[in-house]
Structures are given as structure tokens and as C-alpha cells.
Short mmCIF file of C-alpha atoms in Angstrom, two decimals:
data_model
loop_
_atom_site.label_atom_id
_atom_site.label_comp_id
_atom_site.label_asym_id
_atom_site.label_seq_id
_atom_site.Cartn_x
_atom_site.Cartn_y
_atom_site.Cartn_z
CA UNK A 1 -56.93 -61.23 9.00
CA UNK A 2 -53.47 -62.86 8.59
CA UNK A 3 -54.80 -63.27 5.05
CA UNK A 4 -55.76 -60.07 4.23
CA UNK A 5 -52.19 -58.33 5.20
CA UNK A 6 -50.49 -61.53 2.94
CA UNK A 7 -52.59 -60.06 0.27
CA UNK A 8 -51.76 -56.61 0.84
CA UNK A 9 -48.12 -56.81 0.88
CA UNK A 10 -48.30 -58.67 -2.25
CA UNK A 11 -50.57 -55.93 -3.96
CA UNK A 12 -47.84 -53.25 -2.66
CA UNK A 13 -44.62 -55.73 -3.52
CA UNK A 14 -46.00 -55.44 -7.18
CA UNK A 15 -47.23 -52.23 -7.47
CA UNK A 16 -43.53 -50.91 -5.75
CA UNK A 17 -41.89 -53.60 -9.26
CA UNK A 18 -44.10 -52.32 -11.76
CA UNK A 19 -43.15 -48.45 -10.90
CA UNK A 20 -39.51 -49.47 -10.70
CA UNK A 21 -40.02 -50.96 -14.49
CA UNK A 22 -41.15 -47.74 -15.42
CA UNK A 23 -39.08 -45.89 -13.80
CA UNK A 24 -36.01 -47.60 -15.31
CA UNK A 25 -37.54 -47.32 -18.46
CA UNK A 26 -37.87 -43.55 -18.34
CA UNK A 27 -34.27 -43.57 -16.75
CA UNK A 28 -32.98 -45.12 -20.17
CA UNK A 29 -35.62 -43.11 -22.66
CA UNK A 30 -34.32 -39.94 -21.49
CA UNK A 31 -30.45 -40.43 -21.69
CA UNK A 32 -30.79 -41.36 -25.46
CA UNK A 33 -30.85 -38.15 -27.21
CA UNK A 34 -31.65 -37.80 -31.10
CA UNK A 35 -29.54 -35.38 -33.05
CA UNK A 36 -28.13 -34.13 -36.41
CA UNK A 37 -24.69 -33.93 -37.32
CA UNK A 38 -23.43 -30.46 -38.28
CA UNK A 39 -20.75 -30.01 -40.41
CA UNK A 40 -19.27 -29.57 -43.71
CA UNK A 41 -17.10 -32.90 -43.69
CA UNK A 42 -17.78 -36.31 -42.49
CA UNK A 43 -17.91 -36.64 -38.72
CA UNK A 44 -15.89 -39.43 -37.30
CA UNK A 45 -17.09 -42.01 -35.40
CA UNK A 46 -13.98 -43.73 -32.69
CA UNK A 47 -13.98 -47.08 -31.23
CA UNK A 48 -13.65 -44.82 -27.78
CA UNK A 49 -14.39 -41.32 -26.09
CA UNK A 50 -11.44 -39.48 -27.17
CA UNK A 51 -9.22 -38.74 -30.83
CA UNK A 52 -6.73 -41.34 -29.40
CA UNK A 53 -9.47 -43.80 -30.51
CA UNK A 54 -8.83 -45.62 -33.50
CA UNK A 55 -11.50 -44.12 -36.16
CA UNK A 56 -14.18 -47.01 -36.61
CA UNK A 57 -16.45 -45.40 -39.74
CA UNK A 58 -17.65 -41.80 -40.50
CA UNK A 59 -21.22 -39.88 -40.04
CA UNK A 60 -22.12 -37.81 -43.01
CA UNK A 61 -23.25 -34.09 -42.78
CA UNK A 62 -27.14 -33.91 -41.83
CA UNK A 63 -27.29 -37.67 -40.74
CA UNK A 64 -29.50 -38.51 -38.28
CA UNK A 65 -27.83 -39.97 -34.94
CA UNK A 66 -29.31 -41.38 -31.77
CA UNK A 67 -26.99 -41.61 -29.00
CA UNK A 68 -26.54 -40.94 -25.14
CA UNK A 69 -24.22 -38.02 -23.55
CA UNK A 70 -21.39 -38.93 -21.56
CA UNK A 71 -20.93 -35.93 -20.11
CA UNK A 72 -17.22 -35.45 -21.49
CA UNK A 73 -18.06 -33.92 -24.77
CA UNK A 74 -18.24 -37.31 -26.06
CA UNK A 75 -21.51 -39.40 -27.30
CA UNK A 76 -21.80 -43.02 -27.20
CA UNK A 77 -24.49 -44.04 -30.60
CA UNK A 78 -26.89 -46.30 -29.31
CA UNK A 79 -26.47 -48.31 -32.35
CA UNK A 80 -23.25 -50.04 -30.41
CA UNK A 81 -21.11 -48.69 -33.19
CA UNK A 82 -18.92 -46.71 -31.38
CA UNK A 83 -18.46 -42.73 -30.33
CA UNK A 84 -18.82 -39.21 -31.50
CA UNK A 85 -17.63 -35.93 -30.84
CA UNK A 86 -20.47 -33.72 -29.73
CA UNK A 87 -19.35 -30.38 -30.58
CA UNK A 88 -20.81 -31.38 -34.44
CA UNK A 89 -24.16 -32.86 -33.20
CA UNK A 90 -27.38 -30.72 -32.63
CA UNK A 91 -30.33 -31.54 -31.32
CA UNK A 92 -33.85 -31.79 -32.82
CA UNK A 93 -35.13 -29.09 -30.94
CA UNK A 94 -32.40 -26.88 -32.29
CA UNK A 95 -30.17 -25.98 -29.37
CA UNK A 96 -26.26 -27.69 -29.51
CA UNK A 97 -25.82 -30.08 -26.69
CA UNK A 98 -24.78 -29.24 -23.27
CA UNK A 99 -20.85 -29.56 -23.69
CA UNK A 100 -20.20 -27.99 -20.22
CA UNK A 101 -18.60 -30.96 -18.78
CA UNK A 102 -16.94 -31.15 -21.73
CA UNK A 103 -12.24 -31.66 -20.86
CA UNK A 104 -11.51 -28.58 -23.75
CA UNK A 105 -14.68 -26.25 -22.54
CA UNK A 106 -13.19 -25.57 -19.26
CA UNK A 107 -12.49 -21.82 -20.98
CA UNK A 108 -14.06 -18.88 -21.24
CA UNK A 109 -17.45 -18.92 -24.04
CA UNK A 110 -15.38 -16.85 -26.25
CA UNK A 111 -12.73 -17.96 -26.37
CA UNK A 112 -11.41 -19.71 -29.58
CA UNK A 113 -9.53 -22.98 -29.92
CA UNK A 114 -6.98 -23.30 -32.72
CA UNK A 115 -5.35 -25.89 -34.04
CA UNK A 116 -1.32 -25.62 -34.77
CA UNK A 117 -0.28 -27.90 -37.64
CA UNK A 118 3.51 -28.60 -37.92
CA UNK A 119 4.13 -30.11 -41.09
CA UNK A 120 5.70 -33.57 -41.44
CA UNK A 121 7.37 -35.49 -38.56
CA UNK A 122 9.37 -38.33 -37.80
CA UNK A 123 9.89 -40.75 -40.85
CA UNK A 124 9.04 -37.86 -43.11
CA UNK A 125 11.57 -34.75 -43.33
CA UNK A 126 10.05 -32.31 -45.32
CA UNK A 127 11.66 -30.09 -47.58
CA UNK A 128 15.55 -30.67 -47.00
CA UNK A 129 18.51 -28.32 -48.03
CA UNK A 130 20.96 -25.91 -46.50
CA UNK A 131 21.35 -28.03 -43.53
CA UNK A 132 17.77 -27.47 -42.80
CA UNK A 133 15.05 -30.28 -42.30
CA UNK A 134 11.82 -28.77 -42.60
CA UNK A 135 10.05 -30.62 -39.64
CA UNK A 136 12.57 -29.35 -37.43
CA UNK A 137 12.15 -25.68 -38.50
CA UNK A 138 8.20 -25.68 -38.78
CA UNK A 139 8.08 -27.55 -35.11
CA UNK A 140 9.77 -24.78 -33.53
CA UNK A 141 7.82 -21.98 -35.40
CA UNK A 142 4.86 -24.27 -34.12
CA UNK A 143 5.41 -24.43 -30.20
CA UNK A 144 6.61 -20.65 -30.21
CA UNK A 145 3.56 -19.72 -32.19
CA UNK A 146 1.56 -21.78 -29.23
CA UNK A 147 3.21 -19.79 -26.29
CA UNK A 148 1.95 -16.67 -27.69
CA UNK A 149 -1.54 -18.04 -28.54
CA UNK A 150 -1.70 -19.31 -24.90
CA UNK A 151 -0.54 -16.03 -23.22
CA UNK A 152 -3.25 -14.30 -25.23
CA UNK A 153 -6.11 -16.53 -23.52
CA UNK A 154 -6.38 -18.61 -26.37
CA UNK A 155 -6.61 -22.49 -26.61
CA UNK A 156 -4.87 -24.21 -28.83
CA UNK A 157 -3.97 -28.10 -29.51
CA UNK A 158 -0.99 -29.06 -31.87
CA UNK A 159 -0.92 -31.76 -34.32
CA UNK A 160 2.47 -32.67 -33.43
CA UNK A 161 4.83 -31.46 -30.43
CA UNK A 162 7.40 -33.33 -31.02
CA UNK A 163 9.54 -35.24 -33.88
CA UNK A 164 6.91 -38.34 -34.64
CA UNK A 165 4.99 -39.09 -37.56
CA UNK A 166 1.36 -37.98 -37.58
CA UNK A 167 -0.74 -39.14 -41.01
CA UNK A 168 -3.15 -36.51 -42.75
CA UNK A 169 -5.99 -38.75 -42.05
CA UNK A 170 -4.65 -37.82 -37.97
CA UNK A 171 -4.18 -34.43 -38.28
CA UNK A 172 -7.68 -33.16 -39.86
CA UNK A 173 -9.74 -35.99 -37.21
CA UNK A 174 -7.98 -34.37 -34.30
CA UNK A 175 -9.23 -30.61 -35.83
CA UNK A 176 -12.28 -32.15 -36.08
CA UNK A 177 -13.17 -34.01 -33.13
CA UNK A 178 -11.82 -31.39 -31.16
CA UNK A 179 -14.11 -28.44 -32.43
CA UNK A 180 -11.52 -26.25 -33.54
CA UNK A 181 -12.49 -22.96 -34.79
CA UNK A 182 -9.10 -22.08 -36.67
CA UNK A 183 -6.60 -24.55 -38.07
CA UNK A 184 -3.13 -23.22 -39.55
CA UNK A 185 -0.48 -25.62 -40.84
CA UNK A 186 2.93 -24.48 -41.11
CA UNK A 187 5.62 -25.07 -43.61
CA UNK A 188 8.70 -24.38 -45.05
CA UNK A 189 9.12 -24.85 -48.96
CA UNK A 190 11.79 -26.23 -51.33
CA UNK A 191 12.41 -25.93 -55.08
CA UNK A 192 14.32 -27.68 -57.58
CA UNK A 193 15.37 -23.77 -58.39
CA UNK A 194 17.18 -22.12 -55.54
CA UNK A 195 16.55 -18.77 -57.15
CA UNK A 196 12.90 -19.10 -55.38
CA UNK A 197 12.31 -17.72 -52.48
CA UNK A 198 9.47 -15.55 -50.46
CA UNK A 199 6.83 -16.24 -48.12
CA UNK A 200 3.00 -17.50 -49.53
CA UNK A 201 -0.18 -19.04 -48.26
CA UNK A 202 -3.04 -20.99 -49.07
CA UNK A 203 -6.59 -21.55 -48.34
CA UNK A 204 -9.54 -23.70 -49.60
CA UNK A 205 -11.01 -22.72 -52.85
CA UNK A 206 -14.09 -20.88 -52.46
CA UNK A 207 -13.60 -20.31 -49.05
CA UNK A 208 -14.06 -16.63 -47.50
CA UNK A 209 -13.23 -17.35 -44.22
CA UNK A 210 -10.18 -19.00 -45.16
CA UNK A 211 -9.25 -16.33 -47.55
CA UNK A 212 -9.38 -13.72 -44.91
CA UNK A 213 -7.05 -15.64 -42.95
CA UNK A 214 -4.87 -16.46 -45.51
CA UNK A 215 -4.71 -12.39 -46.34
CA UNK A 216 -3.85 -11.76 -42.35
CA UNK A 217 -1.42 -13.63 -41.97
CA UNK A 218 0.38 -13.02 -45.17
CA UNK A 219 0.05 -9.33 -44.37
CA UNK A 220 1.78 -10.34 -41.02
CA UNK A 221 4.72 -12.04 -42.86
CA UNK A 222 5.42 -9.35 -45.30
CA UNK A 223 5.29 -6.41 -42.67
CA UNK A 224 7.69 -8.34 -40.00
CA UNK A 225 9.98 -9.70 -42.08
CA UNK A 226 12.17 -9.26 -45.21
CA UNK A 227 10.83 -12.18 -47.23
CA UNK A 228 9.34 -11.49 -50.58
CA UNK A 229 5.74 -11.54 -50.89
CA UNK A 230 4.31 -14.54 -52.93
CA UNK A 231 0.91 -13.72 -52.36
CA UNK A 232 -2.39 -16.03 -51.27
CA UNK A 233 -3.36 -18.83 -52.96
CA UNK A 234 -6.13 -20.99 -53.57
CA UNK A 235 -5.58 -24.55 -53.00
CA UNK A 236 -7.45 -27.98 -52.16
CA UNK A 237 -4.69 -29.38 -49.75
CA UNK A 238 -5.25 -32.49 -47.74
CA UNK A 239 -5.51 -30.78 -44.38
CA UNK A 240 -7.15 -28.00 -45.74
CA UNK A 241 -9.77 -29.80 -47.59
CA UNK A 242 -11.02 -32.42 -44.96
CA UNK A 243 -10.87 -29.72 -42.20
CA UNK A 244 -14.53 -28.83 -40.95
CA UNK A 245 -13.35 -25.20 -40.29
CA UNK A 246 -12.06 -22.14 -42.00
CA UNK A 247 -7.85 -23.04 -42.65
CA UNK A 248 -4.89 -22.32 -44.12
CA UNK A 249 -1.28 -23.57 -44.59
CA UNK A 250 1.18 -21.04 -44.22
CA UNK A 251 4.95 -21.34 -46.31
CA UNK A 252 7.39 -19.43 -44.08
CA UNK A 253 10.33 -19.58 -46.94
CA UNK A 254 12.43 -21.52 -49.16
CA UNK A 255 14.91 -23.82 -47.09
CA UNK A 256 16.19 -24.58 -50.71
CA UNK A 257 17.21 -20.68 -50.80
CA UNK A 258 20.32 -19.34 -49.34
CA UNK A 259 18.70 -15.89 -48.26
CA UNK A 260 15.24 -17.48 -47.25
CA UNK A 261 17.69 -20.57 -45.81
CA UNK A 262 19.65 -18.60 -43.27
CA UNK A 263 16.54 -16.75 -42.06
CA UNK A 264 14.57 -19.91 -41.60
CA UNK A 265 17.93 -21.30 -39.17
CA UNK A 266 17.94 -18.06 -36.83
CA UNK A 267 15.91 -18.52 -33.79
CA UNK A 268 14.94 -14.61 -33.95
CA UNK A 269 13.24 -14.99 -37.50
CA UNK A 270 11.41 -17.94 -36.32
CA UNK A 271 10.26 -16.05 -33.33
CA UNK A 272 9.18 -13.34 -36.05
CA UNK A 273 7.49 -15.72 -38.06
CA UNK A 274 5.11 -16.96 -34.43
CA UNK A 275 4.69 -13.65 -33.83
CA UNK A 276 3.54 -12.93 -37.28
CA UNK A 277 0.51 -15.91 -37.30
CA UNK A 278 -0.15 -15.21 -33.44
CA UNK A 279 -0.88 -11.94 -34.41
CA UNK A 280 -3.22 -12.38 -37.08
CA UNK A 281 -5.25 -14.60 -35.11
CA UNK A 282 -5.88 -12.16 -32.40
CA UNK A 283 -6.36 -9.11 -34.45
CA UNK A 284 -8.69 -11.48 -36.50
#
């Protein structure tokens, strides 16, 4: 009898550590998820789960990815070869991946998240003259442009927020990894001839998206402020180029231009200016 219940326990000890194989093994085969990247550009991949990662290689557009969800809008690949943002991957079975948990989706569905690019930084002045330094200039047209962008329900992350260097390479991977829907860079110009002046902006060639934002907010500029109209133009700028969605970079005036010079200094025209891209983002 003693026997017998030896024998039993046994048979249940290994049926109970062949169901917790399985189990574990079904744990594991369901958090790797199989997906396809989605977008236009390359799709970095980061040594960690955020931009402030250092970027580690690149996943091209349609690529095939295996990976597992983190549940912070971030995906670790299986291969061990690092992390991806999961607002460009989409699942086999067609649907996007739950991003719910995701830090920047705590916001309403609708709700779009642009990107604010202040031009140059730190080490790198800009476009100097008149006792004007473009970083300075476009920074404050930046933040202002944010506080208006905010207030309207929007979400919006900045390249820059203060006076530091930030690389092109930087400034289109944050766009990216982020998800943004809109990304505007703002500067001001210089020429060797002081006689030019005027506001202008560019988008990506080919680009209709881009060109309608290019045409709003240049229609914004012209009607709320005195600057001469330069028009839109087509233009394969770094940020602009490597940017996964529709964008523009916006030339608020001449800082080598007396007139556009001592606009670009006052505090009111730069709250114009905000106003001016603000608005063409929420009229769309």
C-alpha cells in the first residue's frame, strides 16, 4: 500500500512538471509578437526603451520584426538587438499594437502630437546679425508656439527647450520614435544681401500633406504680420527629409534685415509669429 501512494505521488509530481513546462512555454510563445514596420523612413532601433537611448542600427520600411511588448510603447526584438518604438510596428493580423500603456498616449484618441523644432542650439548660432542670434530668437518663437499648442489640447514635444546642441540625426529620431503626426522647424534667415527680407516656407518635394501645411502657415504669416510674402517652397531638408511624417520648416524673417531684424527682436512679433503656426495647426 505504502508503495502504491510512493508511486502515485511520483505520477502526480511529474505530471504537475510537465504542465508547468508547457505552461511556461506558452507563457513565452505568446509575449513574442511578429510584426511589420510601417513607415516611410527607416525605423530606429535604441540600445534602451526610450529616444534617450543611444540609436544601435535601423529597421527598414516593411521589415519583418519579432519582438515582445513592454507595455510602455516600447518593443524589446527578440533577436537581443535592442528596442523599437511601437507606434511604427503592425501586426500580422493587421490591427496596430495595443499602445494604451503607452507614457505619450495618456491623451485623448484624437488628439495630435506635434513636434516643435527650434533650429540650432548651443555650439551652433544660426544666422547672426543685428544683434540677433538666431537660436535665441527661434527658441522663444518655439516655447510660445508650445503654450498655445498645449492650451488648445494638443501634445507637443520640442526638439530643444533650451540653449544646447541637438544633431539632425537627434531631432528627426525623436519625431520618429515618438509618433508624431506634425513636425514644424522654425527659423530665422540671413543673407549676404541685407536688402532680403520676408517670411517663406518649405516642405518635402512631392509631398501633399506637407504642402498644405506649408500653404497654412504661410497664409498665417502673411495675414498677421507685415513681412513680405516669399512664398512655399519645395525642398529636401535634413529634418524634413528623414521625418516619417508630413513637415515643414518655417523662415520667420531675415535677422540680416534691418526691417525684418527689429521685428524678429520684439517680443510682440514673436508672439505673432506662435500665434501664426499655432493657428494653422488647429484650423488644419
Amino acid at each position: 500500500m505504502k508503495c502504491n501512494q510512493m508511486t502515485l505521488c511520483l505520477f502526480f509530481f511529474i505530471v504537475f512538471a510537465l504542465s508547468s513546462v508547457v505552461i511556461s512555454e506558452d507563457v513565452h510563445a505568446i509575449a513574442a509578437k511578429t510584426g511589420e514596420v510601417d513607415t516611410q523612413t527607416s525605423l530606429n532601433v535604441r540600445s534602451g526603451p526610450s529616444t534617450s537611448h543611444e540609436v544601435v542600427g535601423w529597421l527598414t520600411p516593411g521589415e519583418q520584426v519579432e519582438y515582445t511588448d513592454n507595455g510602455d510603447g516600447w518593443g524589446e526584438l527578440v533577436d537581443g538587438s535592442g528596442y523599437i518604438s511601437l507606434h511604427y510596428i503592425t501586426n500580422h493580423d493587421g490591427e496596430p499594437v495595443d499602445r494604451s500603456s503607452a507614457k505619450h498616449d495618456s491623451v485623448p484618441p484624437n488628439n495630435e502630437r506635434i513636434v516643435l523644432d527650434p533650429g540650432h542650439g548651443g555650439k551652433d548660432s544660426g544666422a547672426v546679425a543685428n544683434g540677433l542670434m538666431e537660436k535665441e530668437i527661434v527658441l522663444d518663437i518655439g516655447k510660445r508656439t508650445r503654450d498655445i499648442l498645449e492650451n488648445a489640447g494638443f501634445t507637443v514635444l520640442m526638439t530643444r527647450d533650451e540653449d544646447v546642441f541637438v544633431s539632425l540625426e537627434e531631432r528627426t529620431a525623436m519625431a520618429n520614435d515618438w509618433g508624431a503626426d506634425q513636425f514644424i522647424s522654425i527659423h530665422a534667415n540671413g543673407f549676404s544681401d541685407p536688402a532680403a527680407n520676408g517670411v517663406e516656407t518649405y516642405y518635402f518635394p512631392g509631398s501633399a500633406a506637407g504642402k498644405h501645411m506649408a500653404a497654412n502657415v504661410q497664409n498665417q504669416l502673411v495675414e498677421n504680420t507685415d513681412r513680405t510674402d516669399r512664398g512655399i517652397f519645395e525642398e529636401a531638408f535634413y529634418v524634413i527629409y528623414h521625418t516619417a511624417m508630413p513637415a515643414i520648416l518655417v523662415e520667420t524673417g531675415f535677422v540680416s534685415n534691418a526691417d525684418d531684424a527689429s521685428q524678429l527682436g520684439d517680443a510682440n512679433y514673436r508672439q505673432t509669429v506662435a500665434e501664426a503656426i499655432a493657428n494653422s495647426v488647429i484650423d488644419g
